[in-house]
PDB file of C-alpha atoms in Angstrom:
ATOM      1  CA  CYS L   1      -5.646  14.800 -31.394  1.00 45.00           C
ATOM      2  CA  SER L   2      -2.028  15.003 -33.695  1.00 44.00           C
ATOM      3  CA  VAL L   3      -1.201  11.977 -36.714  1.00 45.00           C
ATOM      4  CA  SER L   4       2.390  11.528 -36.870  1.00 43.00           C
ATOM      5  CA  ALA L   5       1.488  10.040 -40.780  1.00 39.00           C
ATOM      6  CA  ALA L   6       1.539  12.064 -43.446  1.00 40.00           C
ATOM      7  CA  ALA L   7      -2.040  11.918 -45.818  1.00 42.00           C
ATOM      8  CA  SER L   8       0.652  10.228 -48.940  1.00 47.00           C
ATOM      9  CA  ASP L   9       2.051   7.984 -46.977  1.00 52.00           C
ATOM     10  CA  PRO L  10       0.967   4.204 -48.415  1.00 78.00           C
ATOM     11  CA  ALA L  11       0.921   2.882 -45.400  1.00 86.00           C
ATOM     12  CA  THR L  12      -0.359   4.686 -42.749  1.00 95.00           C
ATOM     13  CA  ILE L  13      -0.738   4.299 -38.653  1.00 97.00           C
ATOM     14  CA  ASP L  14      -4.164   4.059 -38.538  1.00 97.00           C
ATOM     15  CA  ASP L  15      -4.177   1.661 -41.414  1.00 97.00           C
ATOM     16  CA  ALA L  16      -2.227  -0.413 -38.366  1.00 98.00           C
ATOM     17  CA  LEU L  17      -4.602   0.580 -35.373  1.00 98.00           C
ATOM     18  CA  ARG L  18      -7.261  -0.110 -37.894  1.00 97.00           C
ATOM     19  CA  SER L  19      -6.009  -4.186 -38.730  1.00 97.00           C
ATOM     20  CA  LEU L  20      -5.305  -4.468 -35.366  1.00 97.00           C
ATOM     21  CA  TYR L  21      -9.112  -3.459 -34.194  1.00 97.00           C
ATOM     22  CA  ASP L  22     -10.078  -6.911 -36.463  1.00 97.00           C
ATOM     23  CA  PHE L  23      -7.148  -8.980 -34.849  1.00 96.00           C
ATOM     24  CA  ASP L  24      -5.920  -9.547 -38.186  1.00 97.00           C
ATOM     25  CA  PHE L  25      -2.110  -9.749 -36.352  1.00 97.00           C
ATOM     26  CA  PRO L  26      -0.198 -10.145 -39.622  1.00 97.00           C
ATOM     27  CA  SER L  27      -2.117  -7.072 -41.927  1.00 97.00           C
ATOM     28  CA  ALA L  28      -1.090  -5.106 -38.630  1.00 98.00           C
ATOM     29  CA  HIS L  29       2.006  -5.887 -37.870  1.00 98.00           C
ATOM     30  CA  ALA L  30       2.469  -5.349 -42.174  1.00 98.00           C
ATOM     31  CA  THR L  31       1.163  -2.246 -41.768  1.00 98.00           C
ATOM     32  CA  LEU L  32       3.618  -1.199 -39.358  1.00 98.00           C
ATOM     33  CA  ASN L  33       6.334  -2.257 -40.992  1.00 97.00           C
ATOM     34  CA  SER L  34       5.620  -0.809 -43.789  1.00 97.00           C
ATOM     35  CA  TYR L  35       5.865   2.977 -41.837  1.00 97.00           C
ATOM     36  CA  ILE L  36       8.978   1.736 -39.765  1.00 97.00           C
ATOM     37  CA  ALA L  37      10.513   1.110 -42.537  1.00 96.00           C
ATOM     38  CA  ALA L  38       9.901   4.731 -44.148  1.00 96.00           C
ATOM     39  CA  HIS L  39      10.033   6.040 -40.746  1.00 96.00           C
ATOM     40  CA  PRO L  40      12.279   4.921 -38.653  1.00 97.00           C
ATOM     41  CA  GLN L  41      13.020   7.457 -36.191  1.00 97.00           C
ATOM     42  CA  GLU L  42       9.332   8.011 -34.714  1.00 97.00           C
ATOM     43  CA  SER L  43       8.383   6.339 -31.613  1.00 98.00           C
ATOM     44  CA  LEU L  44       5.008   5.587 -31.827  1.00 98.00           C
ATOM     45  CA  PRO L  45       5.612   3.108 -34.820  1.00 98.00           C
ATOM     46  CA  TYR L  46       7.291   0.783 -31.804  1.00 98.00           C
ATOM     47  CA  ALA L  47       4.315   1.727 -29.200  1.00 98.00           C
ATOM     48  CA  PHE L  48       1.633   0.039 -31.526  1.00 98.00           C
ATOM     49  CA  ARG L  49       3.934  -2.518 -33.026  1.00 98.00           C
ATOM     50  CA  GLY L  50       4.438  -3.123 -28.743  1.00 98.00           C
ATOM     51  CA  ALA L  51       0.417  -3.306 -28.655  1.00 98.00           C
ATOM     52  CA  ALA L  52       0.406  -5.569 -31.209  1.00 98.00           C
ATOM     53  CA  TYR L  53       2.269  -7.874 -30.139  1.00 98.00           C
ATOM     54  CA  LEU L  54       0.005  -7.243 -26.237  1.00 97.00           C
ATOM     55  CA  PHE L  55      -3.071  -8.412 -28.581  1.00 96.00           C
ATOM     56  CA  SER L  56      -2.464 -11.032 -30.434  1.00 96.00           C
ATOM     57  CA  GLU L  57      -1.512 -13.266 -26.546  1.00 95.00           C
ATOM     58  CA  LEU L  58      -3.968 -11.033 -24.937  1.00 93.00           C
ATOM     59  CA  ASP L  59      -5.994 -12.958 -27.721  1.00 93.00           C
ATOM     60  CA  ARG L  60      -4.290 -16.574 -28.149  1.00 92.00           C
ATOM     61  CA  LEU L  61      -4.305 -17.256 -23.854  1.00 91.00           C
ATOM     62  CA  LYS L  62      -8.207 -15.910 -23.847  1.00 88.00           C
ATOM     63  CA  VAL L  63      -7.867 -13.397 -21.743  1.00 85.00           C
ATOM     64  CA  LEU L  64      -9.830 -11.504 -23.216  1.00 82.00           C
ATOM     65  CA  GLU L  65     -13.361 -13.282 -22.947  1.00 79.00           C
ATOM     66  CA  SER L  66     -15.666 -11.460 -21.108  1.00 62.00           C
ATOM     67  CA  GLU L  67     -16.370 -13.442 -18.447  1.00 57.00           C
ATOM     68  CA  PHE L  68     -12.259 -13.321 -17.267  1.00 47.00           C
ATOM     69  CA  LEU L  69     -12.130  -9.787 -17.114  1.00 57.00           C
ATOM     70  CA  THR L  70     -15.619  -9.007 -15.338  1.00 58.00           C
ATOM     71  CA  ASP L  71     -14.119 -12.149 -12.978  1.00 57.00           C
ATOM     72  CA  ASP L  72     -11.566 -10.601 -10.065  1.00 54.00           C
ATOM     73  CA  ASP L  73     -10.732 -14.059  -8.670  1.00 53.00           C
ATOM     74  CA  ARG L  74      -9.976 -15.538 -12.990  1.00 51.00           C
ATOM     75  CA  LEU L  75      -8.204 -11.898 -13.054  1.00 49.00           C
ATOM     76  CA  VAL L  76      -6.343 -13.355  -9.599  1.00 51.00           C
ATOM     77  CA  GLU L  77      -6.064 -16.716  -9.860  1.00 55.00           C
ATOM     78  CA  LYS L  78      -1.984 -17.922  -9.095  1.00 54.00           C
ATOM     79  CA  THR L  79      -2.398 -20.067 -11.908  1.00 62.00           C
ATOM     80  CA  ARG L  80      -0.224 -18.502 -14.464  1.00 62.00           C
ATOM     81  CA  PRO L  81       0.161 -18.553 -18.463  1.00 68.00           C
ATOM     82  CA  GLN L  82       1.937 -19.857 -20.519  1.00 83.00           C
ATOM     83  CA  PRO L  83       3.590 -17.452 -22.954  1.00 89.00           C
ATOM     84  CA  ASP L  84       4.851 -17.038 -25.718  1.00 93.00           C
ATOM     85  CA  PRO L  85       8.870 -16.898 -25.871  1.00 95.00           C
ATOM     86  CA  ALA L  86       9.167 -15.401 -29.425  1.00 96.00           C
ATOM     87  CA  ILE L  87       6.267 -12.997 -28.745  1.00 97.00           C
ATOM     88  CA  ARG L  88       7.616 -12.257 -25.622  1.00 97.00           C
ATOM     89  CA  ARG L  89      11.285 -11.111 -27.103  1.00 98.00           C
ATOM     90  CA  GLN L  90       9.595  -9.401 -30.544  1.00 98.00           C
ATOM     91  CA  PHE L  91       7.016  -7.516 -27.689  1.00 98.00           C
ATOM     92  CA  LEU L  92      10.362  -6.307 -25.710  1.00 98.00           C
ATOM     93  CA  GLN L  93      11.478  -5.239 -28.620  1.00 98.00           C
ATOM     94  CA  ALA L  94       8.810  -2.923 -29.584  1.00 98.00           C
ATOM     95  CA  VAL L  95       8.205  -1.902 -26.090  1.00 98.00           C
ATOM     96  CA  ASP L  96      12.563  -0.170 -26.156  1.00 98.00           C
ATOM     97  CA  ASP L  97      12.269   0.770 -29.511  1.00 98.00           C
ATOM     98  CA  ALA L  98       9.762   2.637 -28.377  1.00 98.00           C
ATOM     99  CA  GLN L  99      10.246   4.366 -25.630  1.00 98.00           C
ATOM    100  CA  LYS L 100      14.532   4.817 -26.101  1.00 98.00           C
ATOM    101  CA  ARG L 101      13.444   6.863 -29.608  1.00 98.00           C
ATOM    102  CA  ALA L 102      10.480   8.862 -27.438  1.00 98.00           C
ATOM    103  CA  GLU L 103      12.932   9.502 -24.701  1.00 98.00           C
ATOM    104  CA  ALA L 104      16.036  10.496 -26.792  1.00 98.00           C
ATOM    105  CA  VAL L 105      12.940  13.349 -28.479  1.00 98.00           C
ATOM    106  CA  LEU L 106      12.138  14.103 -24.713  1.00 98.00           C
ATOM    107  CA  ARG L 107      15.633  15.109 -24.083  1.00 98.00           C
ATOM    108  CA  THR L 108      15.447  17.089 -26.631  1.00 97.00           C
ATOM    109  CA  ASN L 109      12.246  18.747 -26.621  1.00 98.00           C
ATOM    110  CA  PRO L 110      10.625  17.925 -23.241  1.00 97.00           C
ATOM    111  CA  ASN L 111       7.377  18.955 -24.555  1.00 97.00           C
ATOM    112  CA  ASP L 112       6.832  16.330 -27.320  1.00 98.00           C
ATOM    113  CA  ARG L 113       3.376  15.422 -27.603  1.00 97.00           C
ATOM    114  CA  ASP L 114       3.782  12.845 -30.197  1.00 97.00           C
ATOM    115  CA  ALA L 115       6.830  11.494 -27.274  1.00 98.00           C
ATOM    116  CA  LEU L 116       5.329  11.422 -24.810  1.00 98.00           C
ATOM    117  CA  PHE L 117       2.402   9.843 -26.116  1.00 98.00           C
ATOM    118  CA  ALA L 118       4.278   7.109 -26.995  1.00 98.00           C
ATOM    119  CA  MET L 119       6.107   6.736 -23.555  1.00 98.00           C
ATOM    120  CA  CYS L 120       2.289   7.004 -22.709  1.00 97.00           C
ATOM    121  CA  VAL L 121       1.400   4.013 -24.640  1.00 98.00           C
ATOM    122  CA  ALA L 122       5.275   1.676 -24.141  1.00 98.00           C
ATOM    123  CA  SER L 123       3.895   1.753 -20.656  1.00 97.00           C
ATOM    124  CA  GLY L 124       0.206   0.882 -20.560  1.00 96.00           C
ATOM    125  CA  VAL L 125       1.068  -2.578 -23.013  1.00 97.00           C
ATOM    126  CA  SER L 126       3.658  -2.872 -20.641  1.00 97.00           C
ATOM    127  CA  THR L 127       0.699  -2.765 -18.258  1.00 94.00           C
ATOM    128  CA  ASP L 128      -1.104  -5.291 -19.840  1.00 93.00           C
ATOM    129  CA  TYR L 129       1.503  -7.674 -20.738  1.00 95.00           C
ATOM    130  CA  MET L 130       2.570  -7.108 -16.971  1.00 93.00           C
ATOM    131  CA  ALA L 131      -0.890  -7.876 -15.089  1.00 90.00           C
ATOM    132  CA  LEU L 132      -2.780 -10.108 -17.619  1.00 90.00           C
ATOM    133  CA  VAL L 133       0.468 -12.214 -19.816  1.00 92.00           C
ATOM    134  CA  GLU L 134       2.904 -12.660 -16.513  1.00 92.00           C
ATOM    135  CA  LYS L 135      -0.163 -12.394 -14.269  1.00 88.00           C
ATOM    136  CA  ARG L 136       2.008 -10.050 -12.654  1.00 89.00           C
ATOM    137  CA  GLN L 137      -0.132  -7.716 -10.957  1.00 84.00           C
ATOM    138  CA  ILE L 138       1.742  -5.677  -7.887  1.00 82.00           C
ATOM    139  CA  SER L 139       5.218  -5.498 -10.309  1.00 88.00           C
ATOM    140  CA  SER L 140       2.566  -4.085 -12.966  1.00 87.00           C
ATOM    141  CA  LEU L 141       1.775  -0.920 -11.364  1.00 87.00           C
ATOM    142  CA  SER L 142       5.214   0.381 -12.214  1.00 90.00           C
ATOM    143  CA  PRO L 143       4.789   0.574 -15.632  1.00 93.00           C
ATOM    144  CA  ALA L 144       0.543   1.442 -14.612  1.00 92.00           C
ATOM    145  CA  LYS L 145       2.343   4.722 -12.755  1.00 93.00           C
ATOM    146  CA  ARG L 146       4.341   5.399 -14.900  1.00 95.00           C
ATOM    147  CA  ALA L 147       1.852   5.761 -18.331  1.00 96.00           C
ATOM    148  CA  ASN L 148      -0.158   8.051 -15.721  1.00 94.00           C
ATOM    149  CA  ALA L 149       2.631   9.928 -14.667  1.00 95.00           C
ATOM    150  CA  TYR L 150       2.973  10.933 -18.388  1.00 97.00           C
ATOM    151  CA  ALA L 151      -0.712  11.232 -19.956  1.00 97.00           C
ATOM    152  CA  GLN L 152      -0.800  13.674 -16.806  1.00 96.00           C
ATOM    153  CA  ARG L 153       2.451  16.007 -18.138  1.00 97.00           C
ATOM    154  CA  LEU L 154       0.876  15.009 -22.154  1.00 97.00           C
ATOM    155  CA  LEU L 155      -3.271  16.352 -20.532  1.00 97.00           C
ATOM    156  CA  LYS L 156      -1.768  19.505 -19.386  1.00 97.00           C
ATOM    157  CA  LEU L 157       0.575  19.988 -22.212  1.00 97.00           C
ATOM    158  CA  ASP L 158      -2.393  20.060 -24.271  1.00 97.00           C
ATOM    159  CA  PRO L 159      -6.009  19.558 -23.217  1.00 97.00           C
ATOM    160  CA  LYS L 160      -7.735  18.203 -26.048  1.00 97.00           C
ATOM    161  CA  PHE L 161      -4.976  15.289 -26.478  1.00 98.00           C
ATOM    162  CA  TYR L 162      -8.037  12.632 -26.284  1.00 98.00           C
ATOM    163  CA  ASP L 163      -6.372   9.788 -25.947  1.00 98.00           C
ATOM    164  CA  ALA L 164      -4.276  10.231 -23.335  1.00 97.00           C
ATOM    165  CA  TYR L 165      -7.001  10.393 -21.552  1.00 97.00           C
ATOM    166  CA  LEU L 166      -7.539   6.791 -21.593  1.00 97.00           C
ATOM    167  CA  THR L 167      -4.997   6.425 -19.867  1.00 95.00           C
ATOM    168  CA  ALA L 168      -5.803   9.180 -17.358  1.00 94.00           C
ATOM    169  CA  GLY L 169      -9.289   7.610 -17.173  1.00 92.00           C
ATOM    170  CA  PHE L 170      -8.355   3.956 -16.471  1.00 90.00           C
ATOM    171  CA  SER L 171      -5.555   4.265 -13.457  1.00 90.00           C
ATOM    172  CA  GLU L 172      -8.700   6.155 -12.103  1.00 90.00           C
ATOM    173  CA  TYR L 173     -10.673   4.042 -12.146  1.00 89.00           C
ATOM    174  CA  MET L 174      -8.495   0.393 -11.221  1.00 85.00           C
ATOM    175  CA  ILE L 175      -7.816   3.218  -8.694  1.00 84.00           C
ATOM    176  CA  GLY L 176     -10.575   3.574  -7.153  1.00 82.00           C
ATOM    177  CA  SER L 177     -11.113  -0.275  -7.798  1.00 80.00           C
ATOM    178  CA  LEU L 178      -9.213  -1.175  -5.029  1.00 74.00           C
ATOM    179  CA  PRO L 179      -9.325  -2.248  -1.556  1.00 71.00           C
ATOM    180  CA  PHE L 180      -8.594   0.946   0.495  1.00 64.00           C
ATOM    181  CA  PHE L 181      -6.225  -0.989   2.975  1.00 58.00           C
ATOM    182  CA  ILE L 182      -3.461  -1.054  -1.175  1.00 64.00           C
ATOM    183  CA  ARG L 183      -5.064   1.984  -2.361  1.00 63.00           C
ATOM    184  CA  TRP L 184      -3.662   4.148   1.606  1.00 56.00           C
ATOM    185  CA  PHE L 185       0.048   2.948  -0.410  1.00 64.00           C
ATOM    186  CA  ILE L 186      -0.623   3.538  -4.275  1.00 72.00           C
ATOM    187  CA  HIS L 187      -0.362   7.773  -5.312  1.00 72.00           C
ATOM    188  CA  PHE L 188      -0.673   8.159  -8.517  1.00 81.00           C
ATOM    189  CA  ASP L 189      -1.014  11.538  -9.560  1.00 77.00           C
ATOM    190  CA  ASN L 190      -3.376  13.603 -10.071  1.00 78.00           C
ATOM    191  CA  VAL L 191      -5.630  10.703  -9.537  1.00 82.00           C
ATOM    192  CA  ASP L 192      -8.426  10.276  -6.369  1.00 80.00           C
ATOM    193  CA  GLY L 193      -9.531   6.574  -7.478  1.00 79.00           C
ATOM    194  CA  ASP L 194     -12.935   8.524  -8.147  1.00 83.00           C
ATOM    195  CA  LYS L 195     -14.500   5.860 -10.779  1.00 91.00           C
ATOM    196  CA  GLN L 196     -17.091   7.804 -11.665  1.00 93.00           C
ATOM    197  CA  ARG L 197     -15.212  10.540 -13.357  1.00 93.00           C
ATOM    198  CA  GLY L 198     -12.632   8.261 -14.602  1.00 93.00           C
ATOM    199  CA  VAL L 199     -14.728   6.141 -16.948  1.00 95.00           C
ATOM    200  CA  ARG L 200     -15.912  10.541 -18.292  1.00 96.00           C
ATOM    201  CA  HIS L 201     -12.526  10.977 -19.353  1.00 96.00           C
ATOM    202  CA  LEU L 202     -12.910   6.518 -21.223  1.00 97.00           C
ATOM    203  CA  GLU L 203     -16.239   7.643 -21.974  1.00 97.00           C
ATOM    204  CA  LEU L 204     -14.180  11.375 -23.680  1.00 98.00           C
ATOM    205  CA  VAL L 205     -12.569   9.131 -25.561  1.00 98.00           C
ATOM    206  CA  ALA L 206     -14.962   6.676 -27.263  1.00 97.00           C
ATOM    207  CA  ARG L 207     -16.649   9.531 -28.532  1.00 97.00           C
ATOM    208  CA  GLU L 208     -13.018  11.932 -29.222  1.00 98.00           C
ATOM    209  CA  GLY L 209      -9.907   9.942 -29.691  1.00 97.00           C
ATOM    210  CA  HIS L 210      -8.343   9.764 -32.472  1.00 97.00           C
ATOM    211  CA  TYR L 211      -6.210   6.442 -32.229  1.00 97.00           C
ATOM    212  CA  LEU L 212      -7.806   4.334 -28.835  1.00 97.00           C
ATOM    213  CA  ARG L 213     -11.781   5.197 -29.396  1.00 97.00           C
ATOM    214  CA  PRO L 214     -11.625   1.594 -30.304  1.00 96.00           C
ATOM    215  CA  LEU L 215      -9.859   0.512 -27.083  1.00 95.00           C
ATOM    216  CA  ALA L 216     -11.855   2.635 -24.788  1.00 96.00           C
ATOM    217  CA  LYS L 217     -15.868   1.765 -26.061  1.00 96.00           C
ATOM    218  CA  VAL L 218     -14.158  -1.833 -24.939  1.00 94.00           C
ATOM    219  CA  PHE L 219     -12.403  -0.748 -20.993  1.00 93.00           C
ATOM    220  CA  LEU L 220     -16.511   1.219 -21.459  1.00 95.00           C
ATOM    221  CA  GLY L 221     -17.946  -2.097 -22.283  1.00 93.00           C
ATOM    222  CA  ILE L 222     -15.825  -4.813 -19.699  1.00 91.00           C
ATOM    223  CA  ILE L 223     -16.899  -2.149 -17.046  1.00 92.00           C
ATOM    224  CA  ASP L 224     -20.625  -2.055 -17.595  1.00 93.00           C
ATOM    225  CA  LEU L 225     -20.152  -5.467 -17.495  1.00 90.00           C
ATOM    226  CA  ARG L 226     -18.571  -5.622 -14.106  1.00 88.00           C
ATOM    227  CA  GLU L 227     -21.052  -2.798 -12.645  1.00 89.00           C
ATOM    228  CA  LYS L 228     -24.415  -5.110 -13.953  1.00 91.00           C
ATOM    229  CA  LYS L 229     -24.889  -2.792 -16.863  1.00 92.00           C
ATOM    230  CA  PRO L 230     -25.892  -5.825 -19.842  1.00 91.00           C
ATOM    231  CA  GLN L 231     -27.959  -3.290 -21.755  1.00 93.00           C
ATOM    232  CA  GLU L 232     -25.422  -0.120 -21.516  1.00 94.00           C
ATOM    233  CA  ALA L 233     -22.434  -2.669 -22.669  1.00 93.00           C
ATOM    234  CA  ARG L 234     -24.525  -4.458 -25.436  1.00 95.00           C
ATOM    235  CA  GLN L 235     -24.786  -0.734 -27.294  1.00 96.00           C
ATOM    236  CA  LEU L 236     -20.778  -0.773 -26.425  1.00 95.00           C
ATOM    237  CA  LEU L 237     -20.767  -4.097 -28.143  1.00 95.00           C
ATOM    238  CA  ALA L 238     -22.634  -3.391 -31.320  1.00 96.00           C
ATOM    239  CA  GLU L 239     -21.160  -0.256 -32.284  1.00 97.00           C
ATOM    240  CA  LEU L 240     -17.449  -2.181 -32.172  1.00 96.00           C
ATOM    241  CA  VAL L 241     -19.091  -5.172 -34.049  1.00 96.00           C
ATOM    242  CA  HIS L 242     -20.940  -2.739 -36.556  1.00 97.00           C
ATOM    243  CA  ASP L 243     -17.344  -1.278 -36.800  1.00 97.00           C
ATOM    244  CA  TYR L 244     -14.704  -3.891 -36.854  1.00 96.00           C
ATOM    245  CA  PRO L 245     -16.597  -6.862 -38.847  1.00 95.00           C
ATOM    246  CA  ARG L 246     -14.232  -8.487 -38.802  1.00 95.00           C
ATOM    247  CA  ASN L 247     -13.150  -8.812 -35.315  1.00 95.00           C
ATOM    248  CA  PRO L 248     -14.658 -12.542 -34.071  1.00 93.00           C
ATOM    249  CA  LEU L 249     -14.458 -11.802 -30.061  1.00 92.00           C
ATOM    250  CA  TYR L 250     -16.931  -8.402 -30.856  1.00 93.00           C
ATOM    251  CA  ARG L 251     -19.342 -10.624 -32.099  1.00 93.00           C
ATOM    252  CA  LYS L 252     -19.252 -13.990 -30.613  1.00 92.00           C
ATOM    253  CA  GLU L 253     -19.325 -10.757 -26.974  1.00 92.00           C
ATOM    254  CA  LEU L 254     -22.135  -9.357 -28.555  1.00 93.00           C
ATOM    255  CA  ASP L 255     -24.044 -13.104 -29.609  1.00 93.00           C
ATOM    256  CA  LYS L 256     -23.369 -14.425 -25.899  1.00 91.00           C
ATOM    257  CA  LEU L 257     -24.747 -11.428 -23.168  1.00 91.00           C
ATOM    258  CA  GLN L 258     -27.919 -10.994 -25.753  1.00 91.00           C
ATOM    259  CA  LEU L 259     -27.995 -14.813 -25.362  1.00 90.00           C
ATOM    260  CA  LYS L 260     -28.061 -14.085 -21.301  1.00 87.00           C
ATOM    261  CA  LEU L 261     -30.214 -11.180 -21.750  1.00 87.00           C
ATOM    262  CA  ALA L 262     -33.372 -13.085 -23.564  1.00 86.00           C
ATOM    263  CA  LEU L 263     -33.306 -15.782 -21.035  1.00 82.00           C
ATOM    264  CA  ARG L 264     -34.236 -13.048 -18.335  1.00 78.00           C
ATOM    265  CA  ARG L 265     -37.056 -12.262 -20.092  1.00 68.00           C
TER     266      ARG L 265
END
């Protein structure tokens, strides 16, 4: 996976993502703002700015609690949360900034890996915002399909761009989880709805990914809980707590899971 930030930069995308995965959203934004000021034409930092707005909303609305993400009834319940209108405007602006810059690069070089990845991330965070914040699950299939298409293009060019397997793997697992009669009408490029293949892709990102390795572990932990594999989920949460000790959610979820496991004995 290529890394756009030069080692000598005072602020890097890696620094911003460390703050983001710690759920220190002000620090993540401050670092991204500094990086963007020095690299205003790069698309990827704007996509991650969108991710920072998304995760701050998911955290504020408590969408990331394990009970929510493993309970299908709660995922599709009709009661809609109230998105913060200011955050929504900033989120949409960040996504638009990322897409316009990436599209400009791709018009000149359709095989630019960083631009393809930025489009993948921007479409991915749009999918999650629509599905989890706005509760527009059906509408979210459109950006999900776009994210997968960019991921597949990127992986065809560079099979070792491991972060792109997160989108491909999540698409595979998501389609595989849909009822058959819905799958019949939905087509994603190179996606068969093979849930195990999706998990293998996510495991690859959890081992080899650069930007998205922690997020792959989060997704795998959610899948393990959904598939009634609490021991595997506990291992992933323990790794996240170790790597991001300032994130209160990882610790809270690990403590909750360990209590459940202790009560079963």
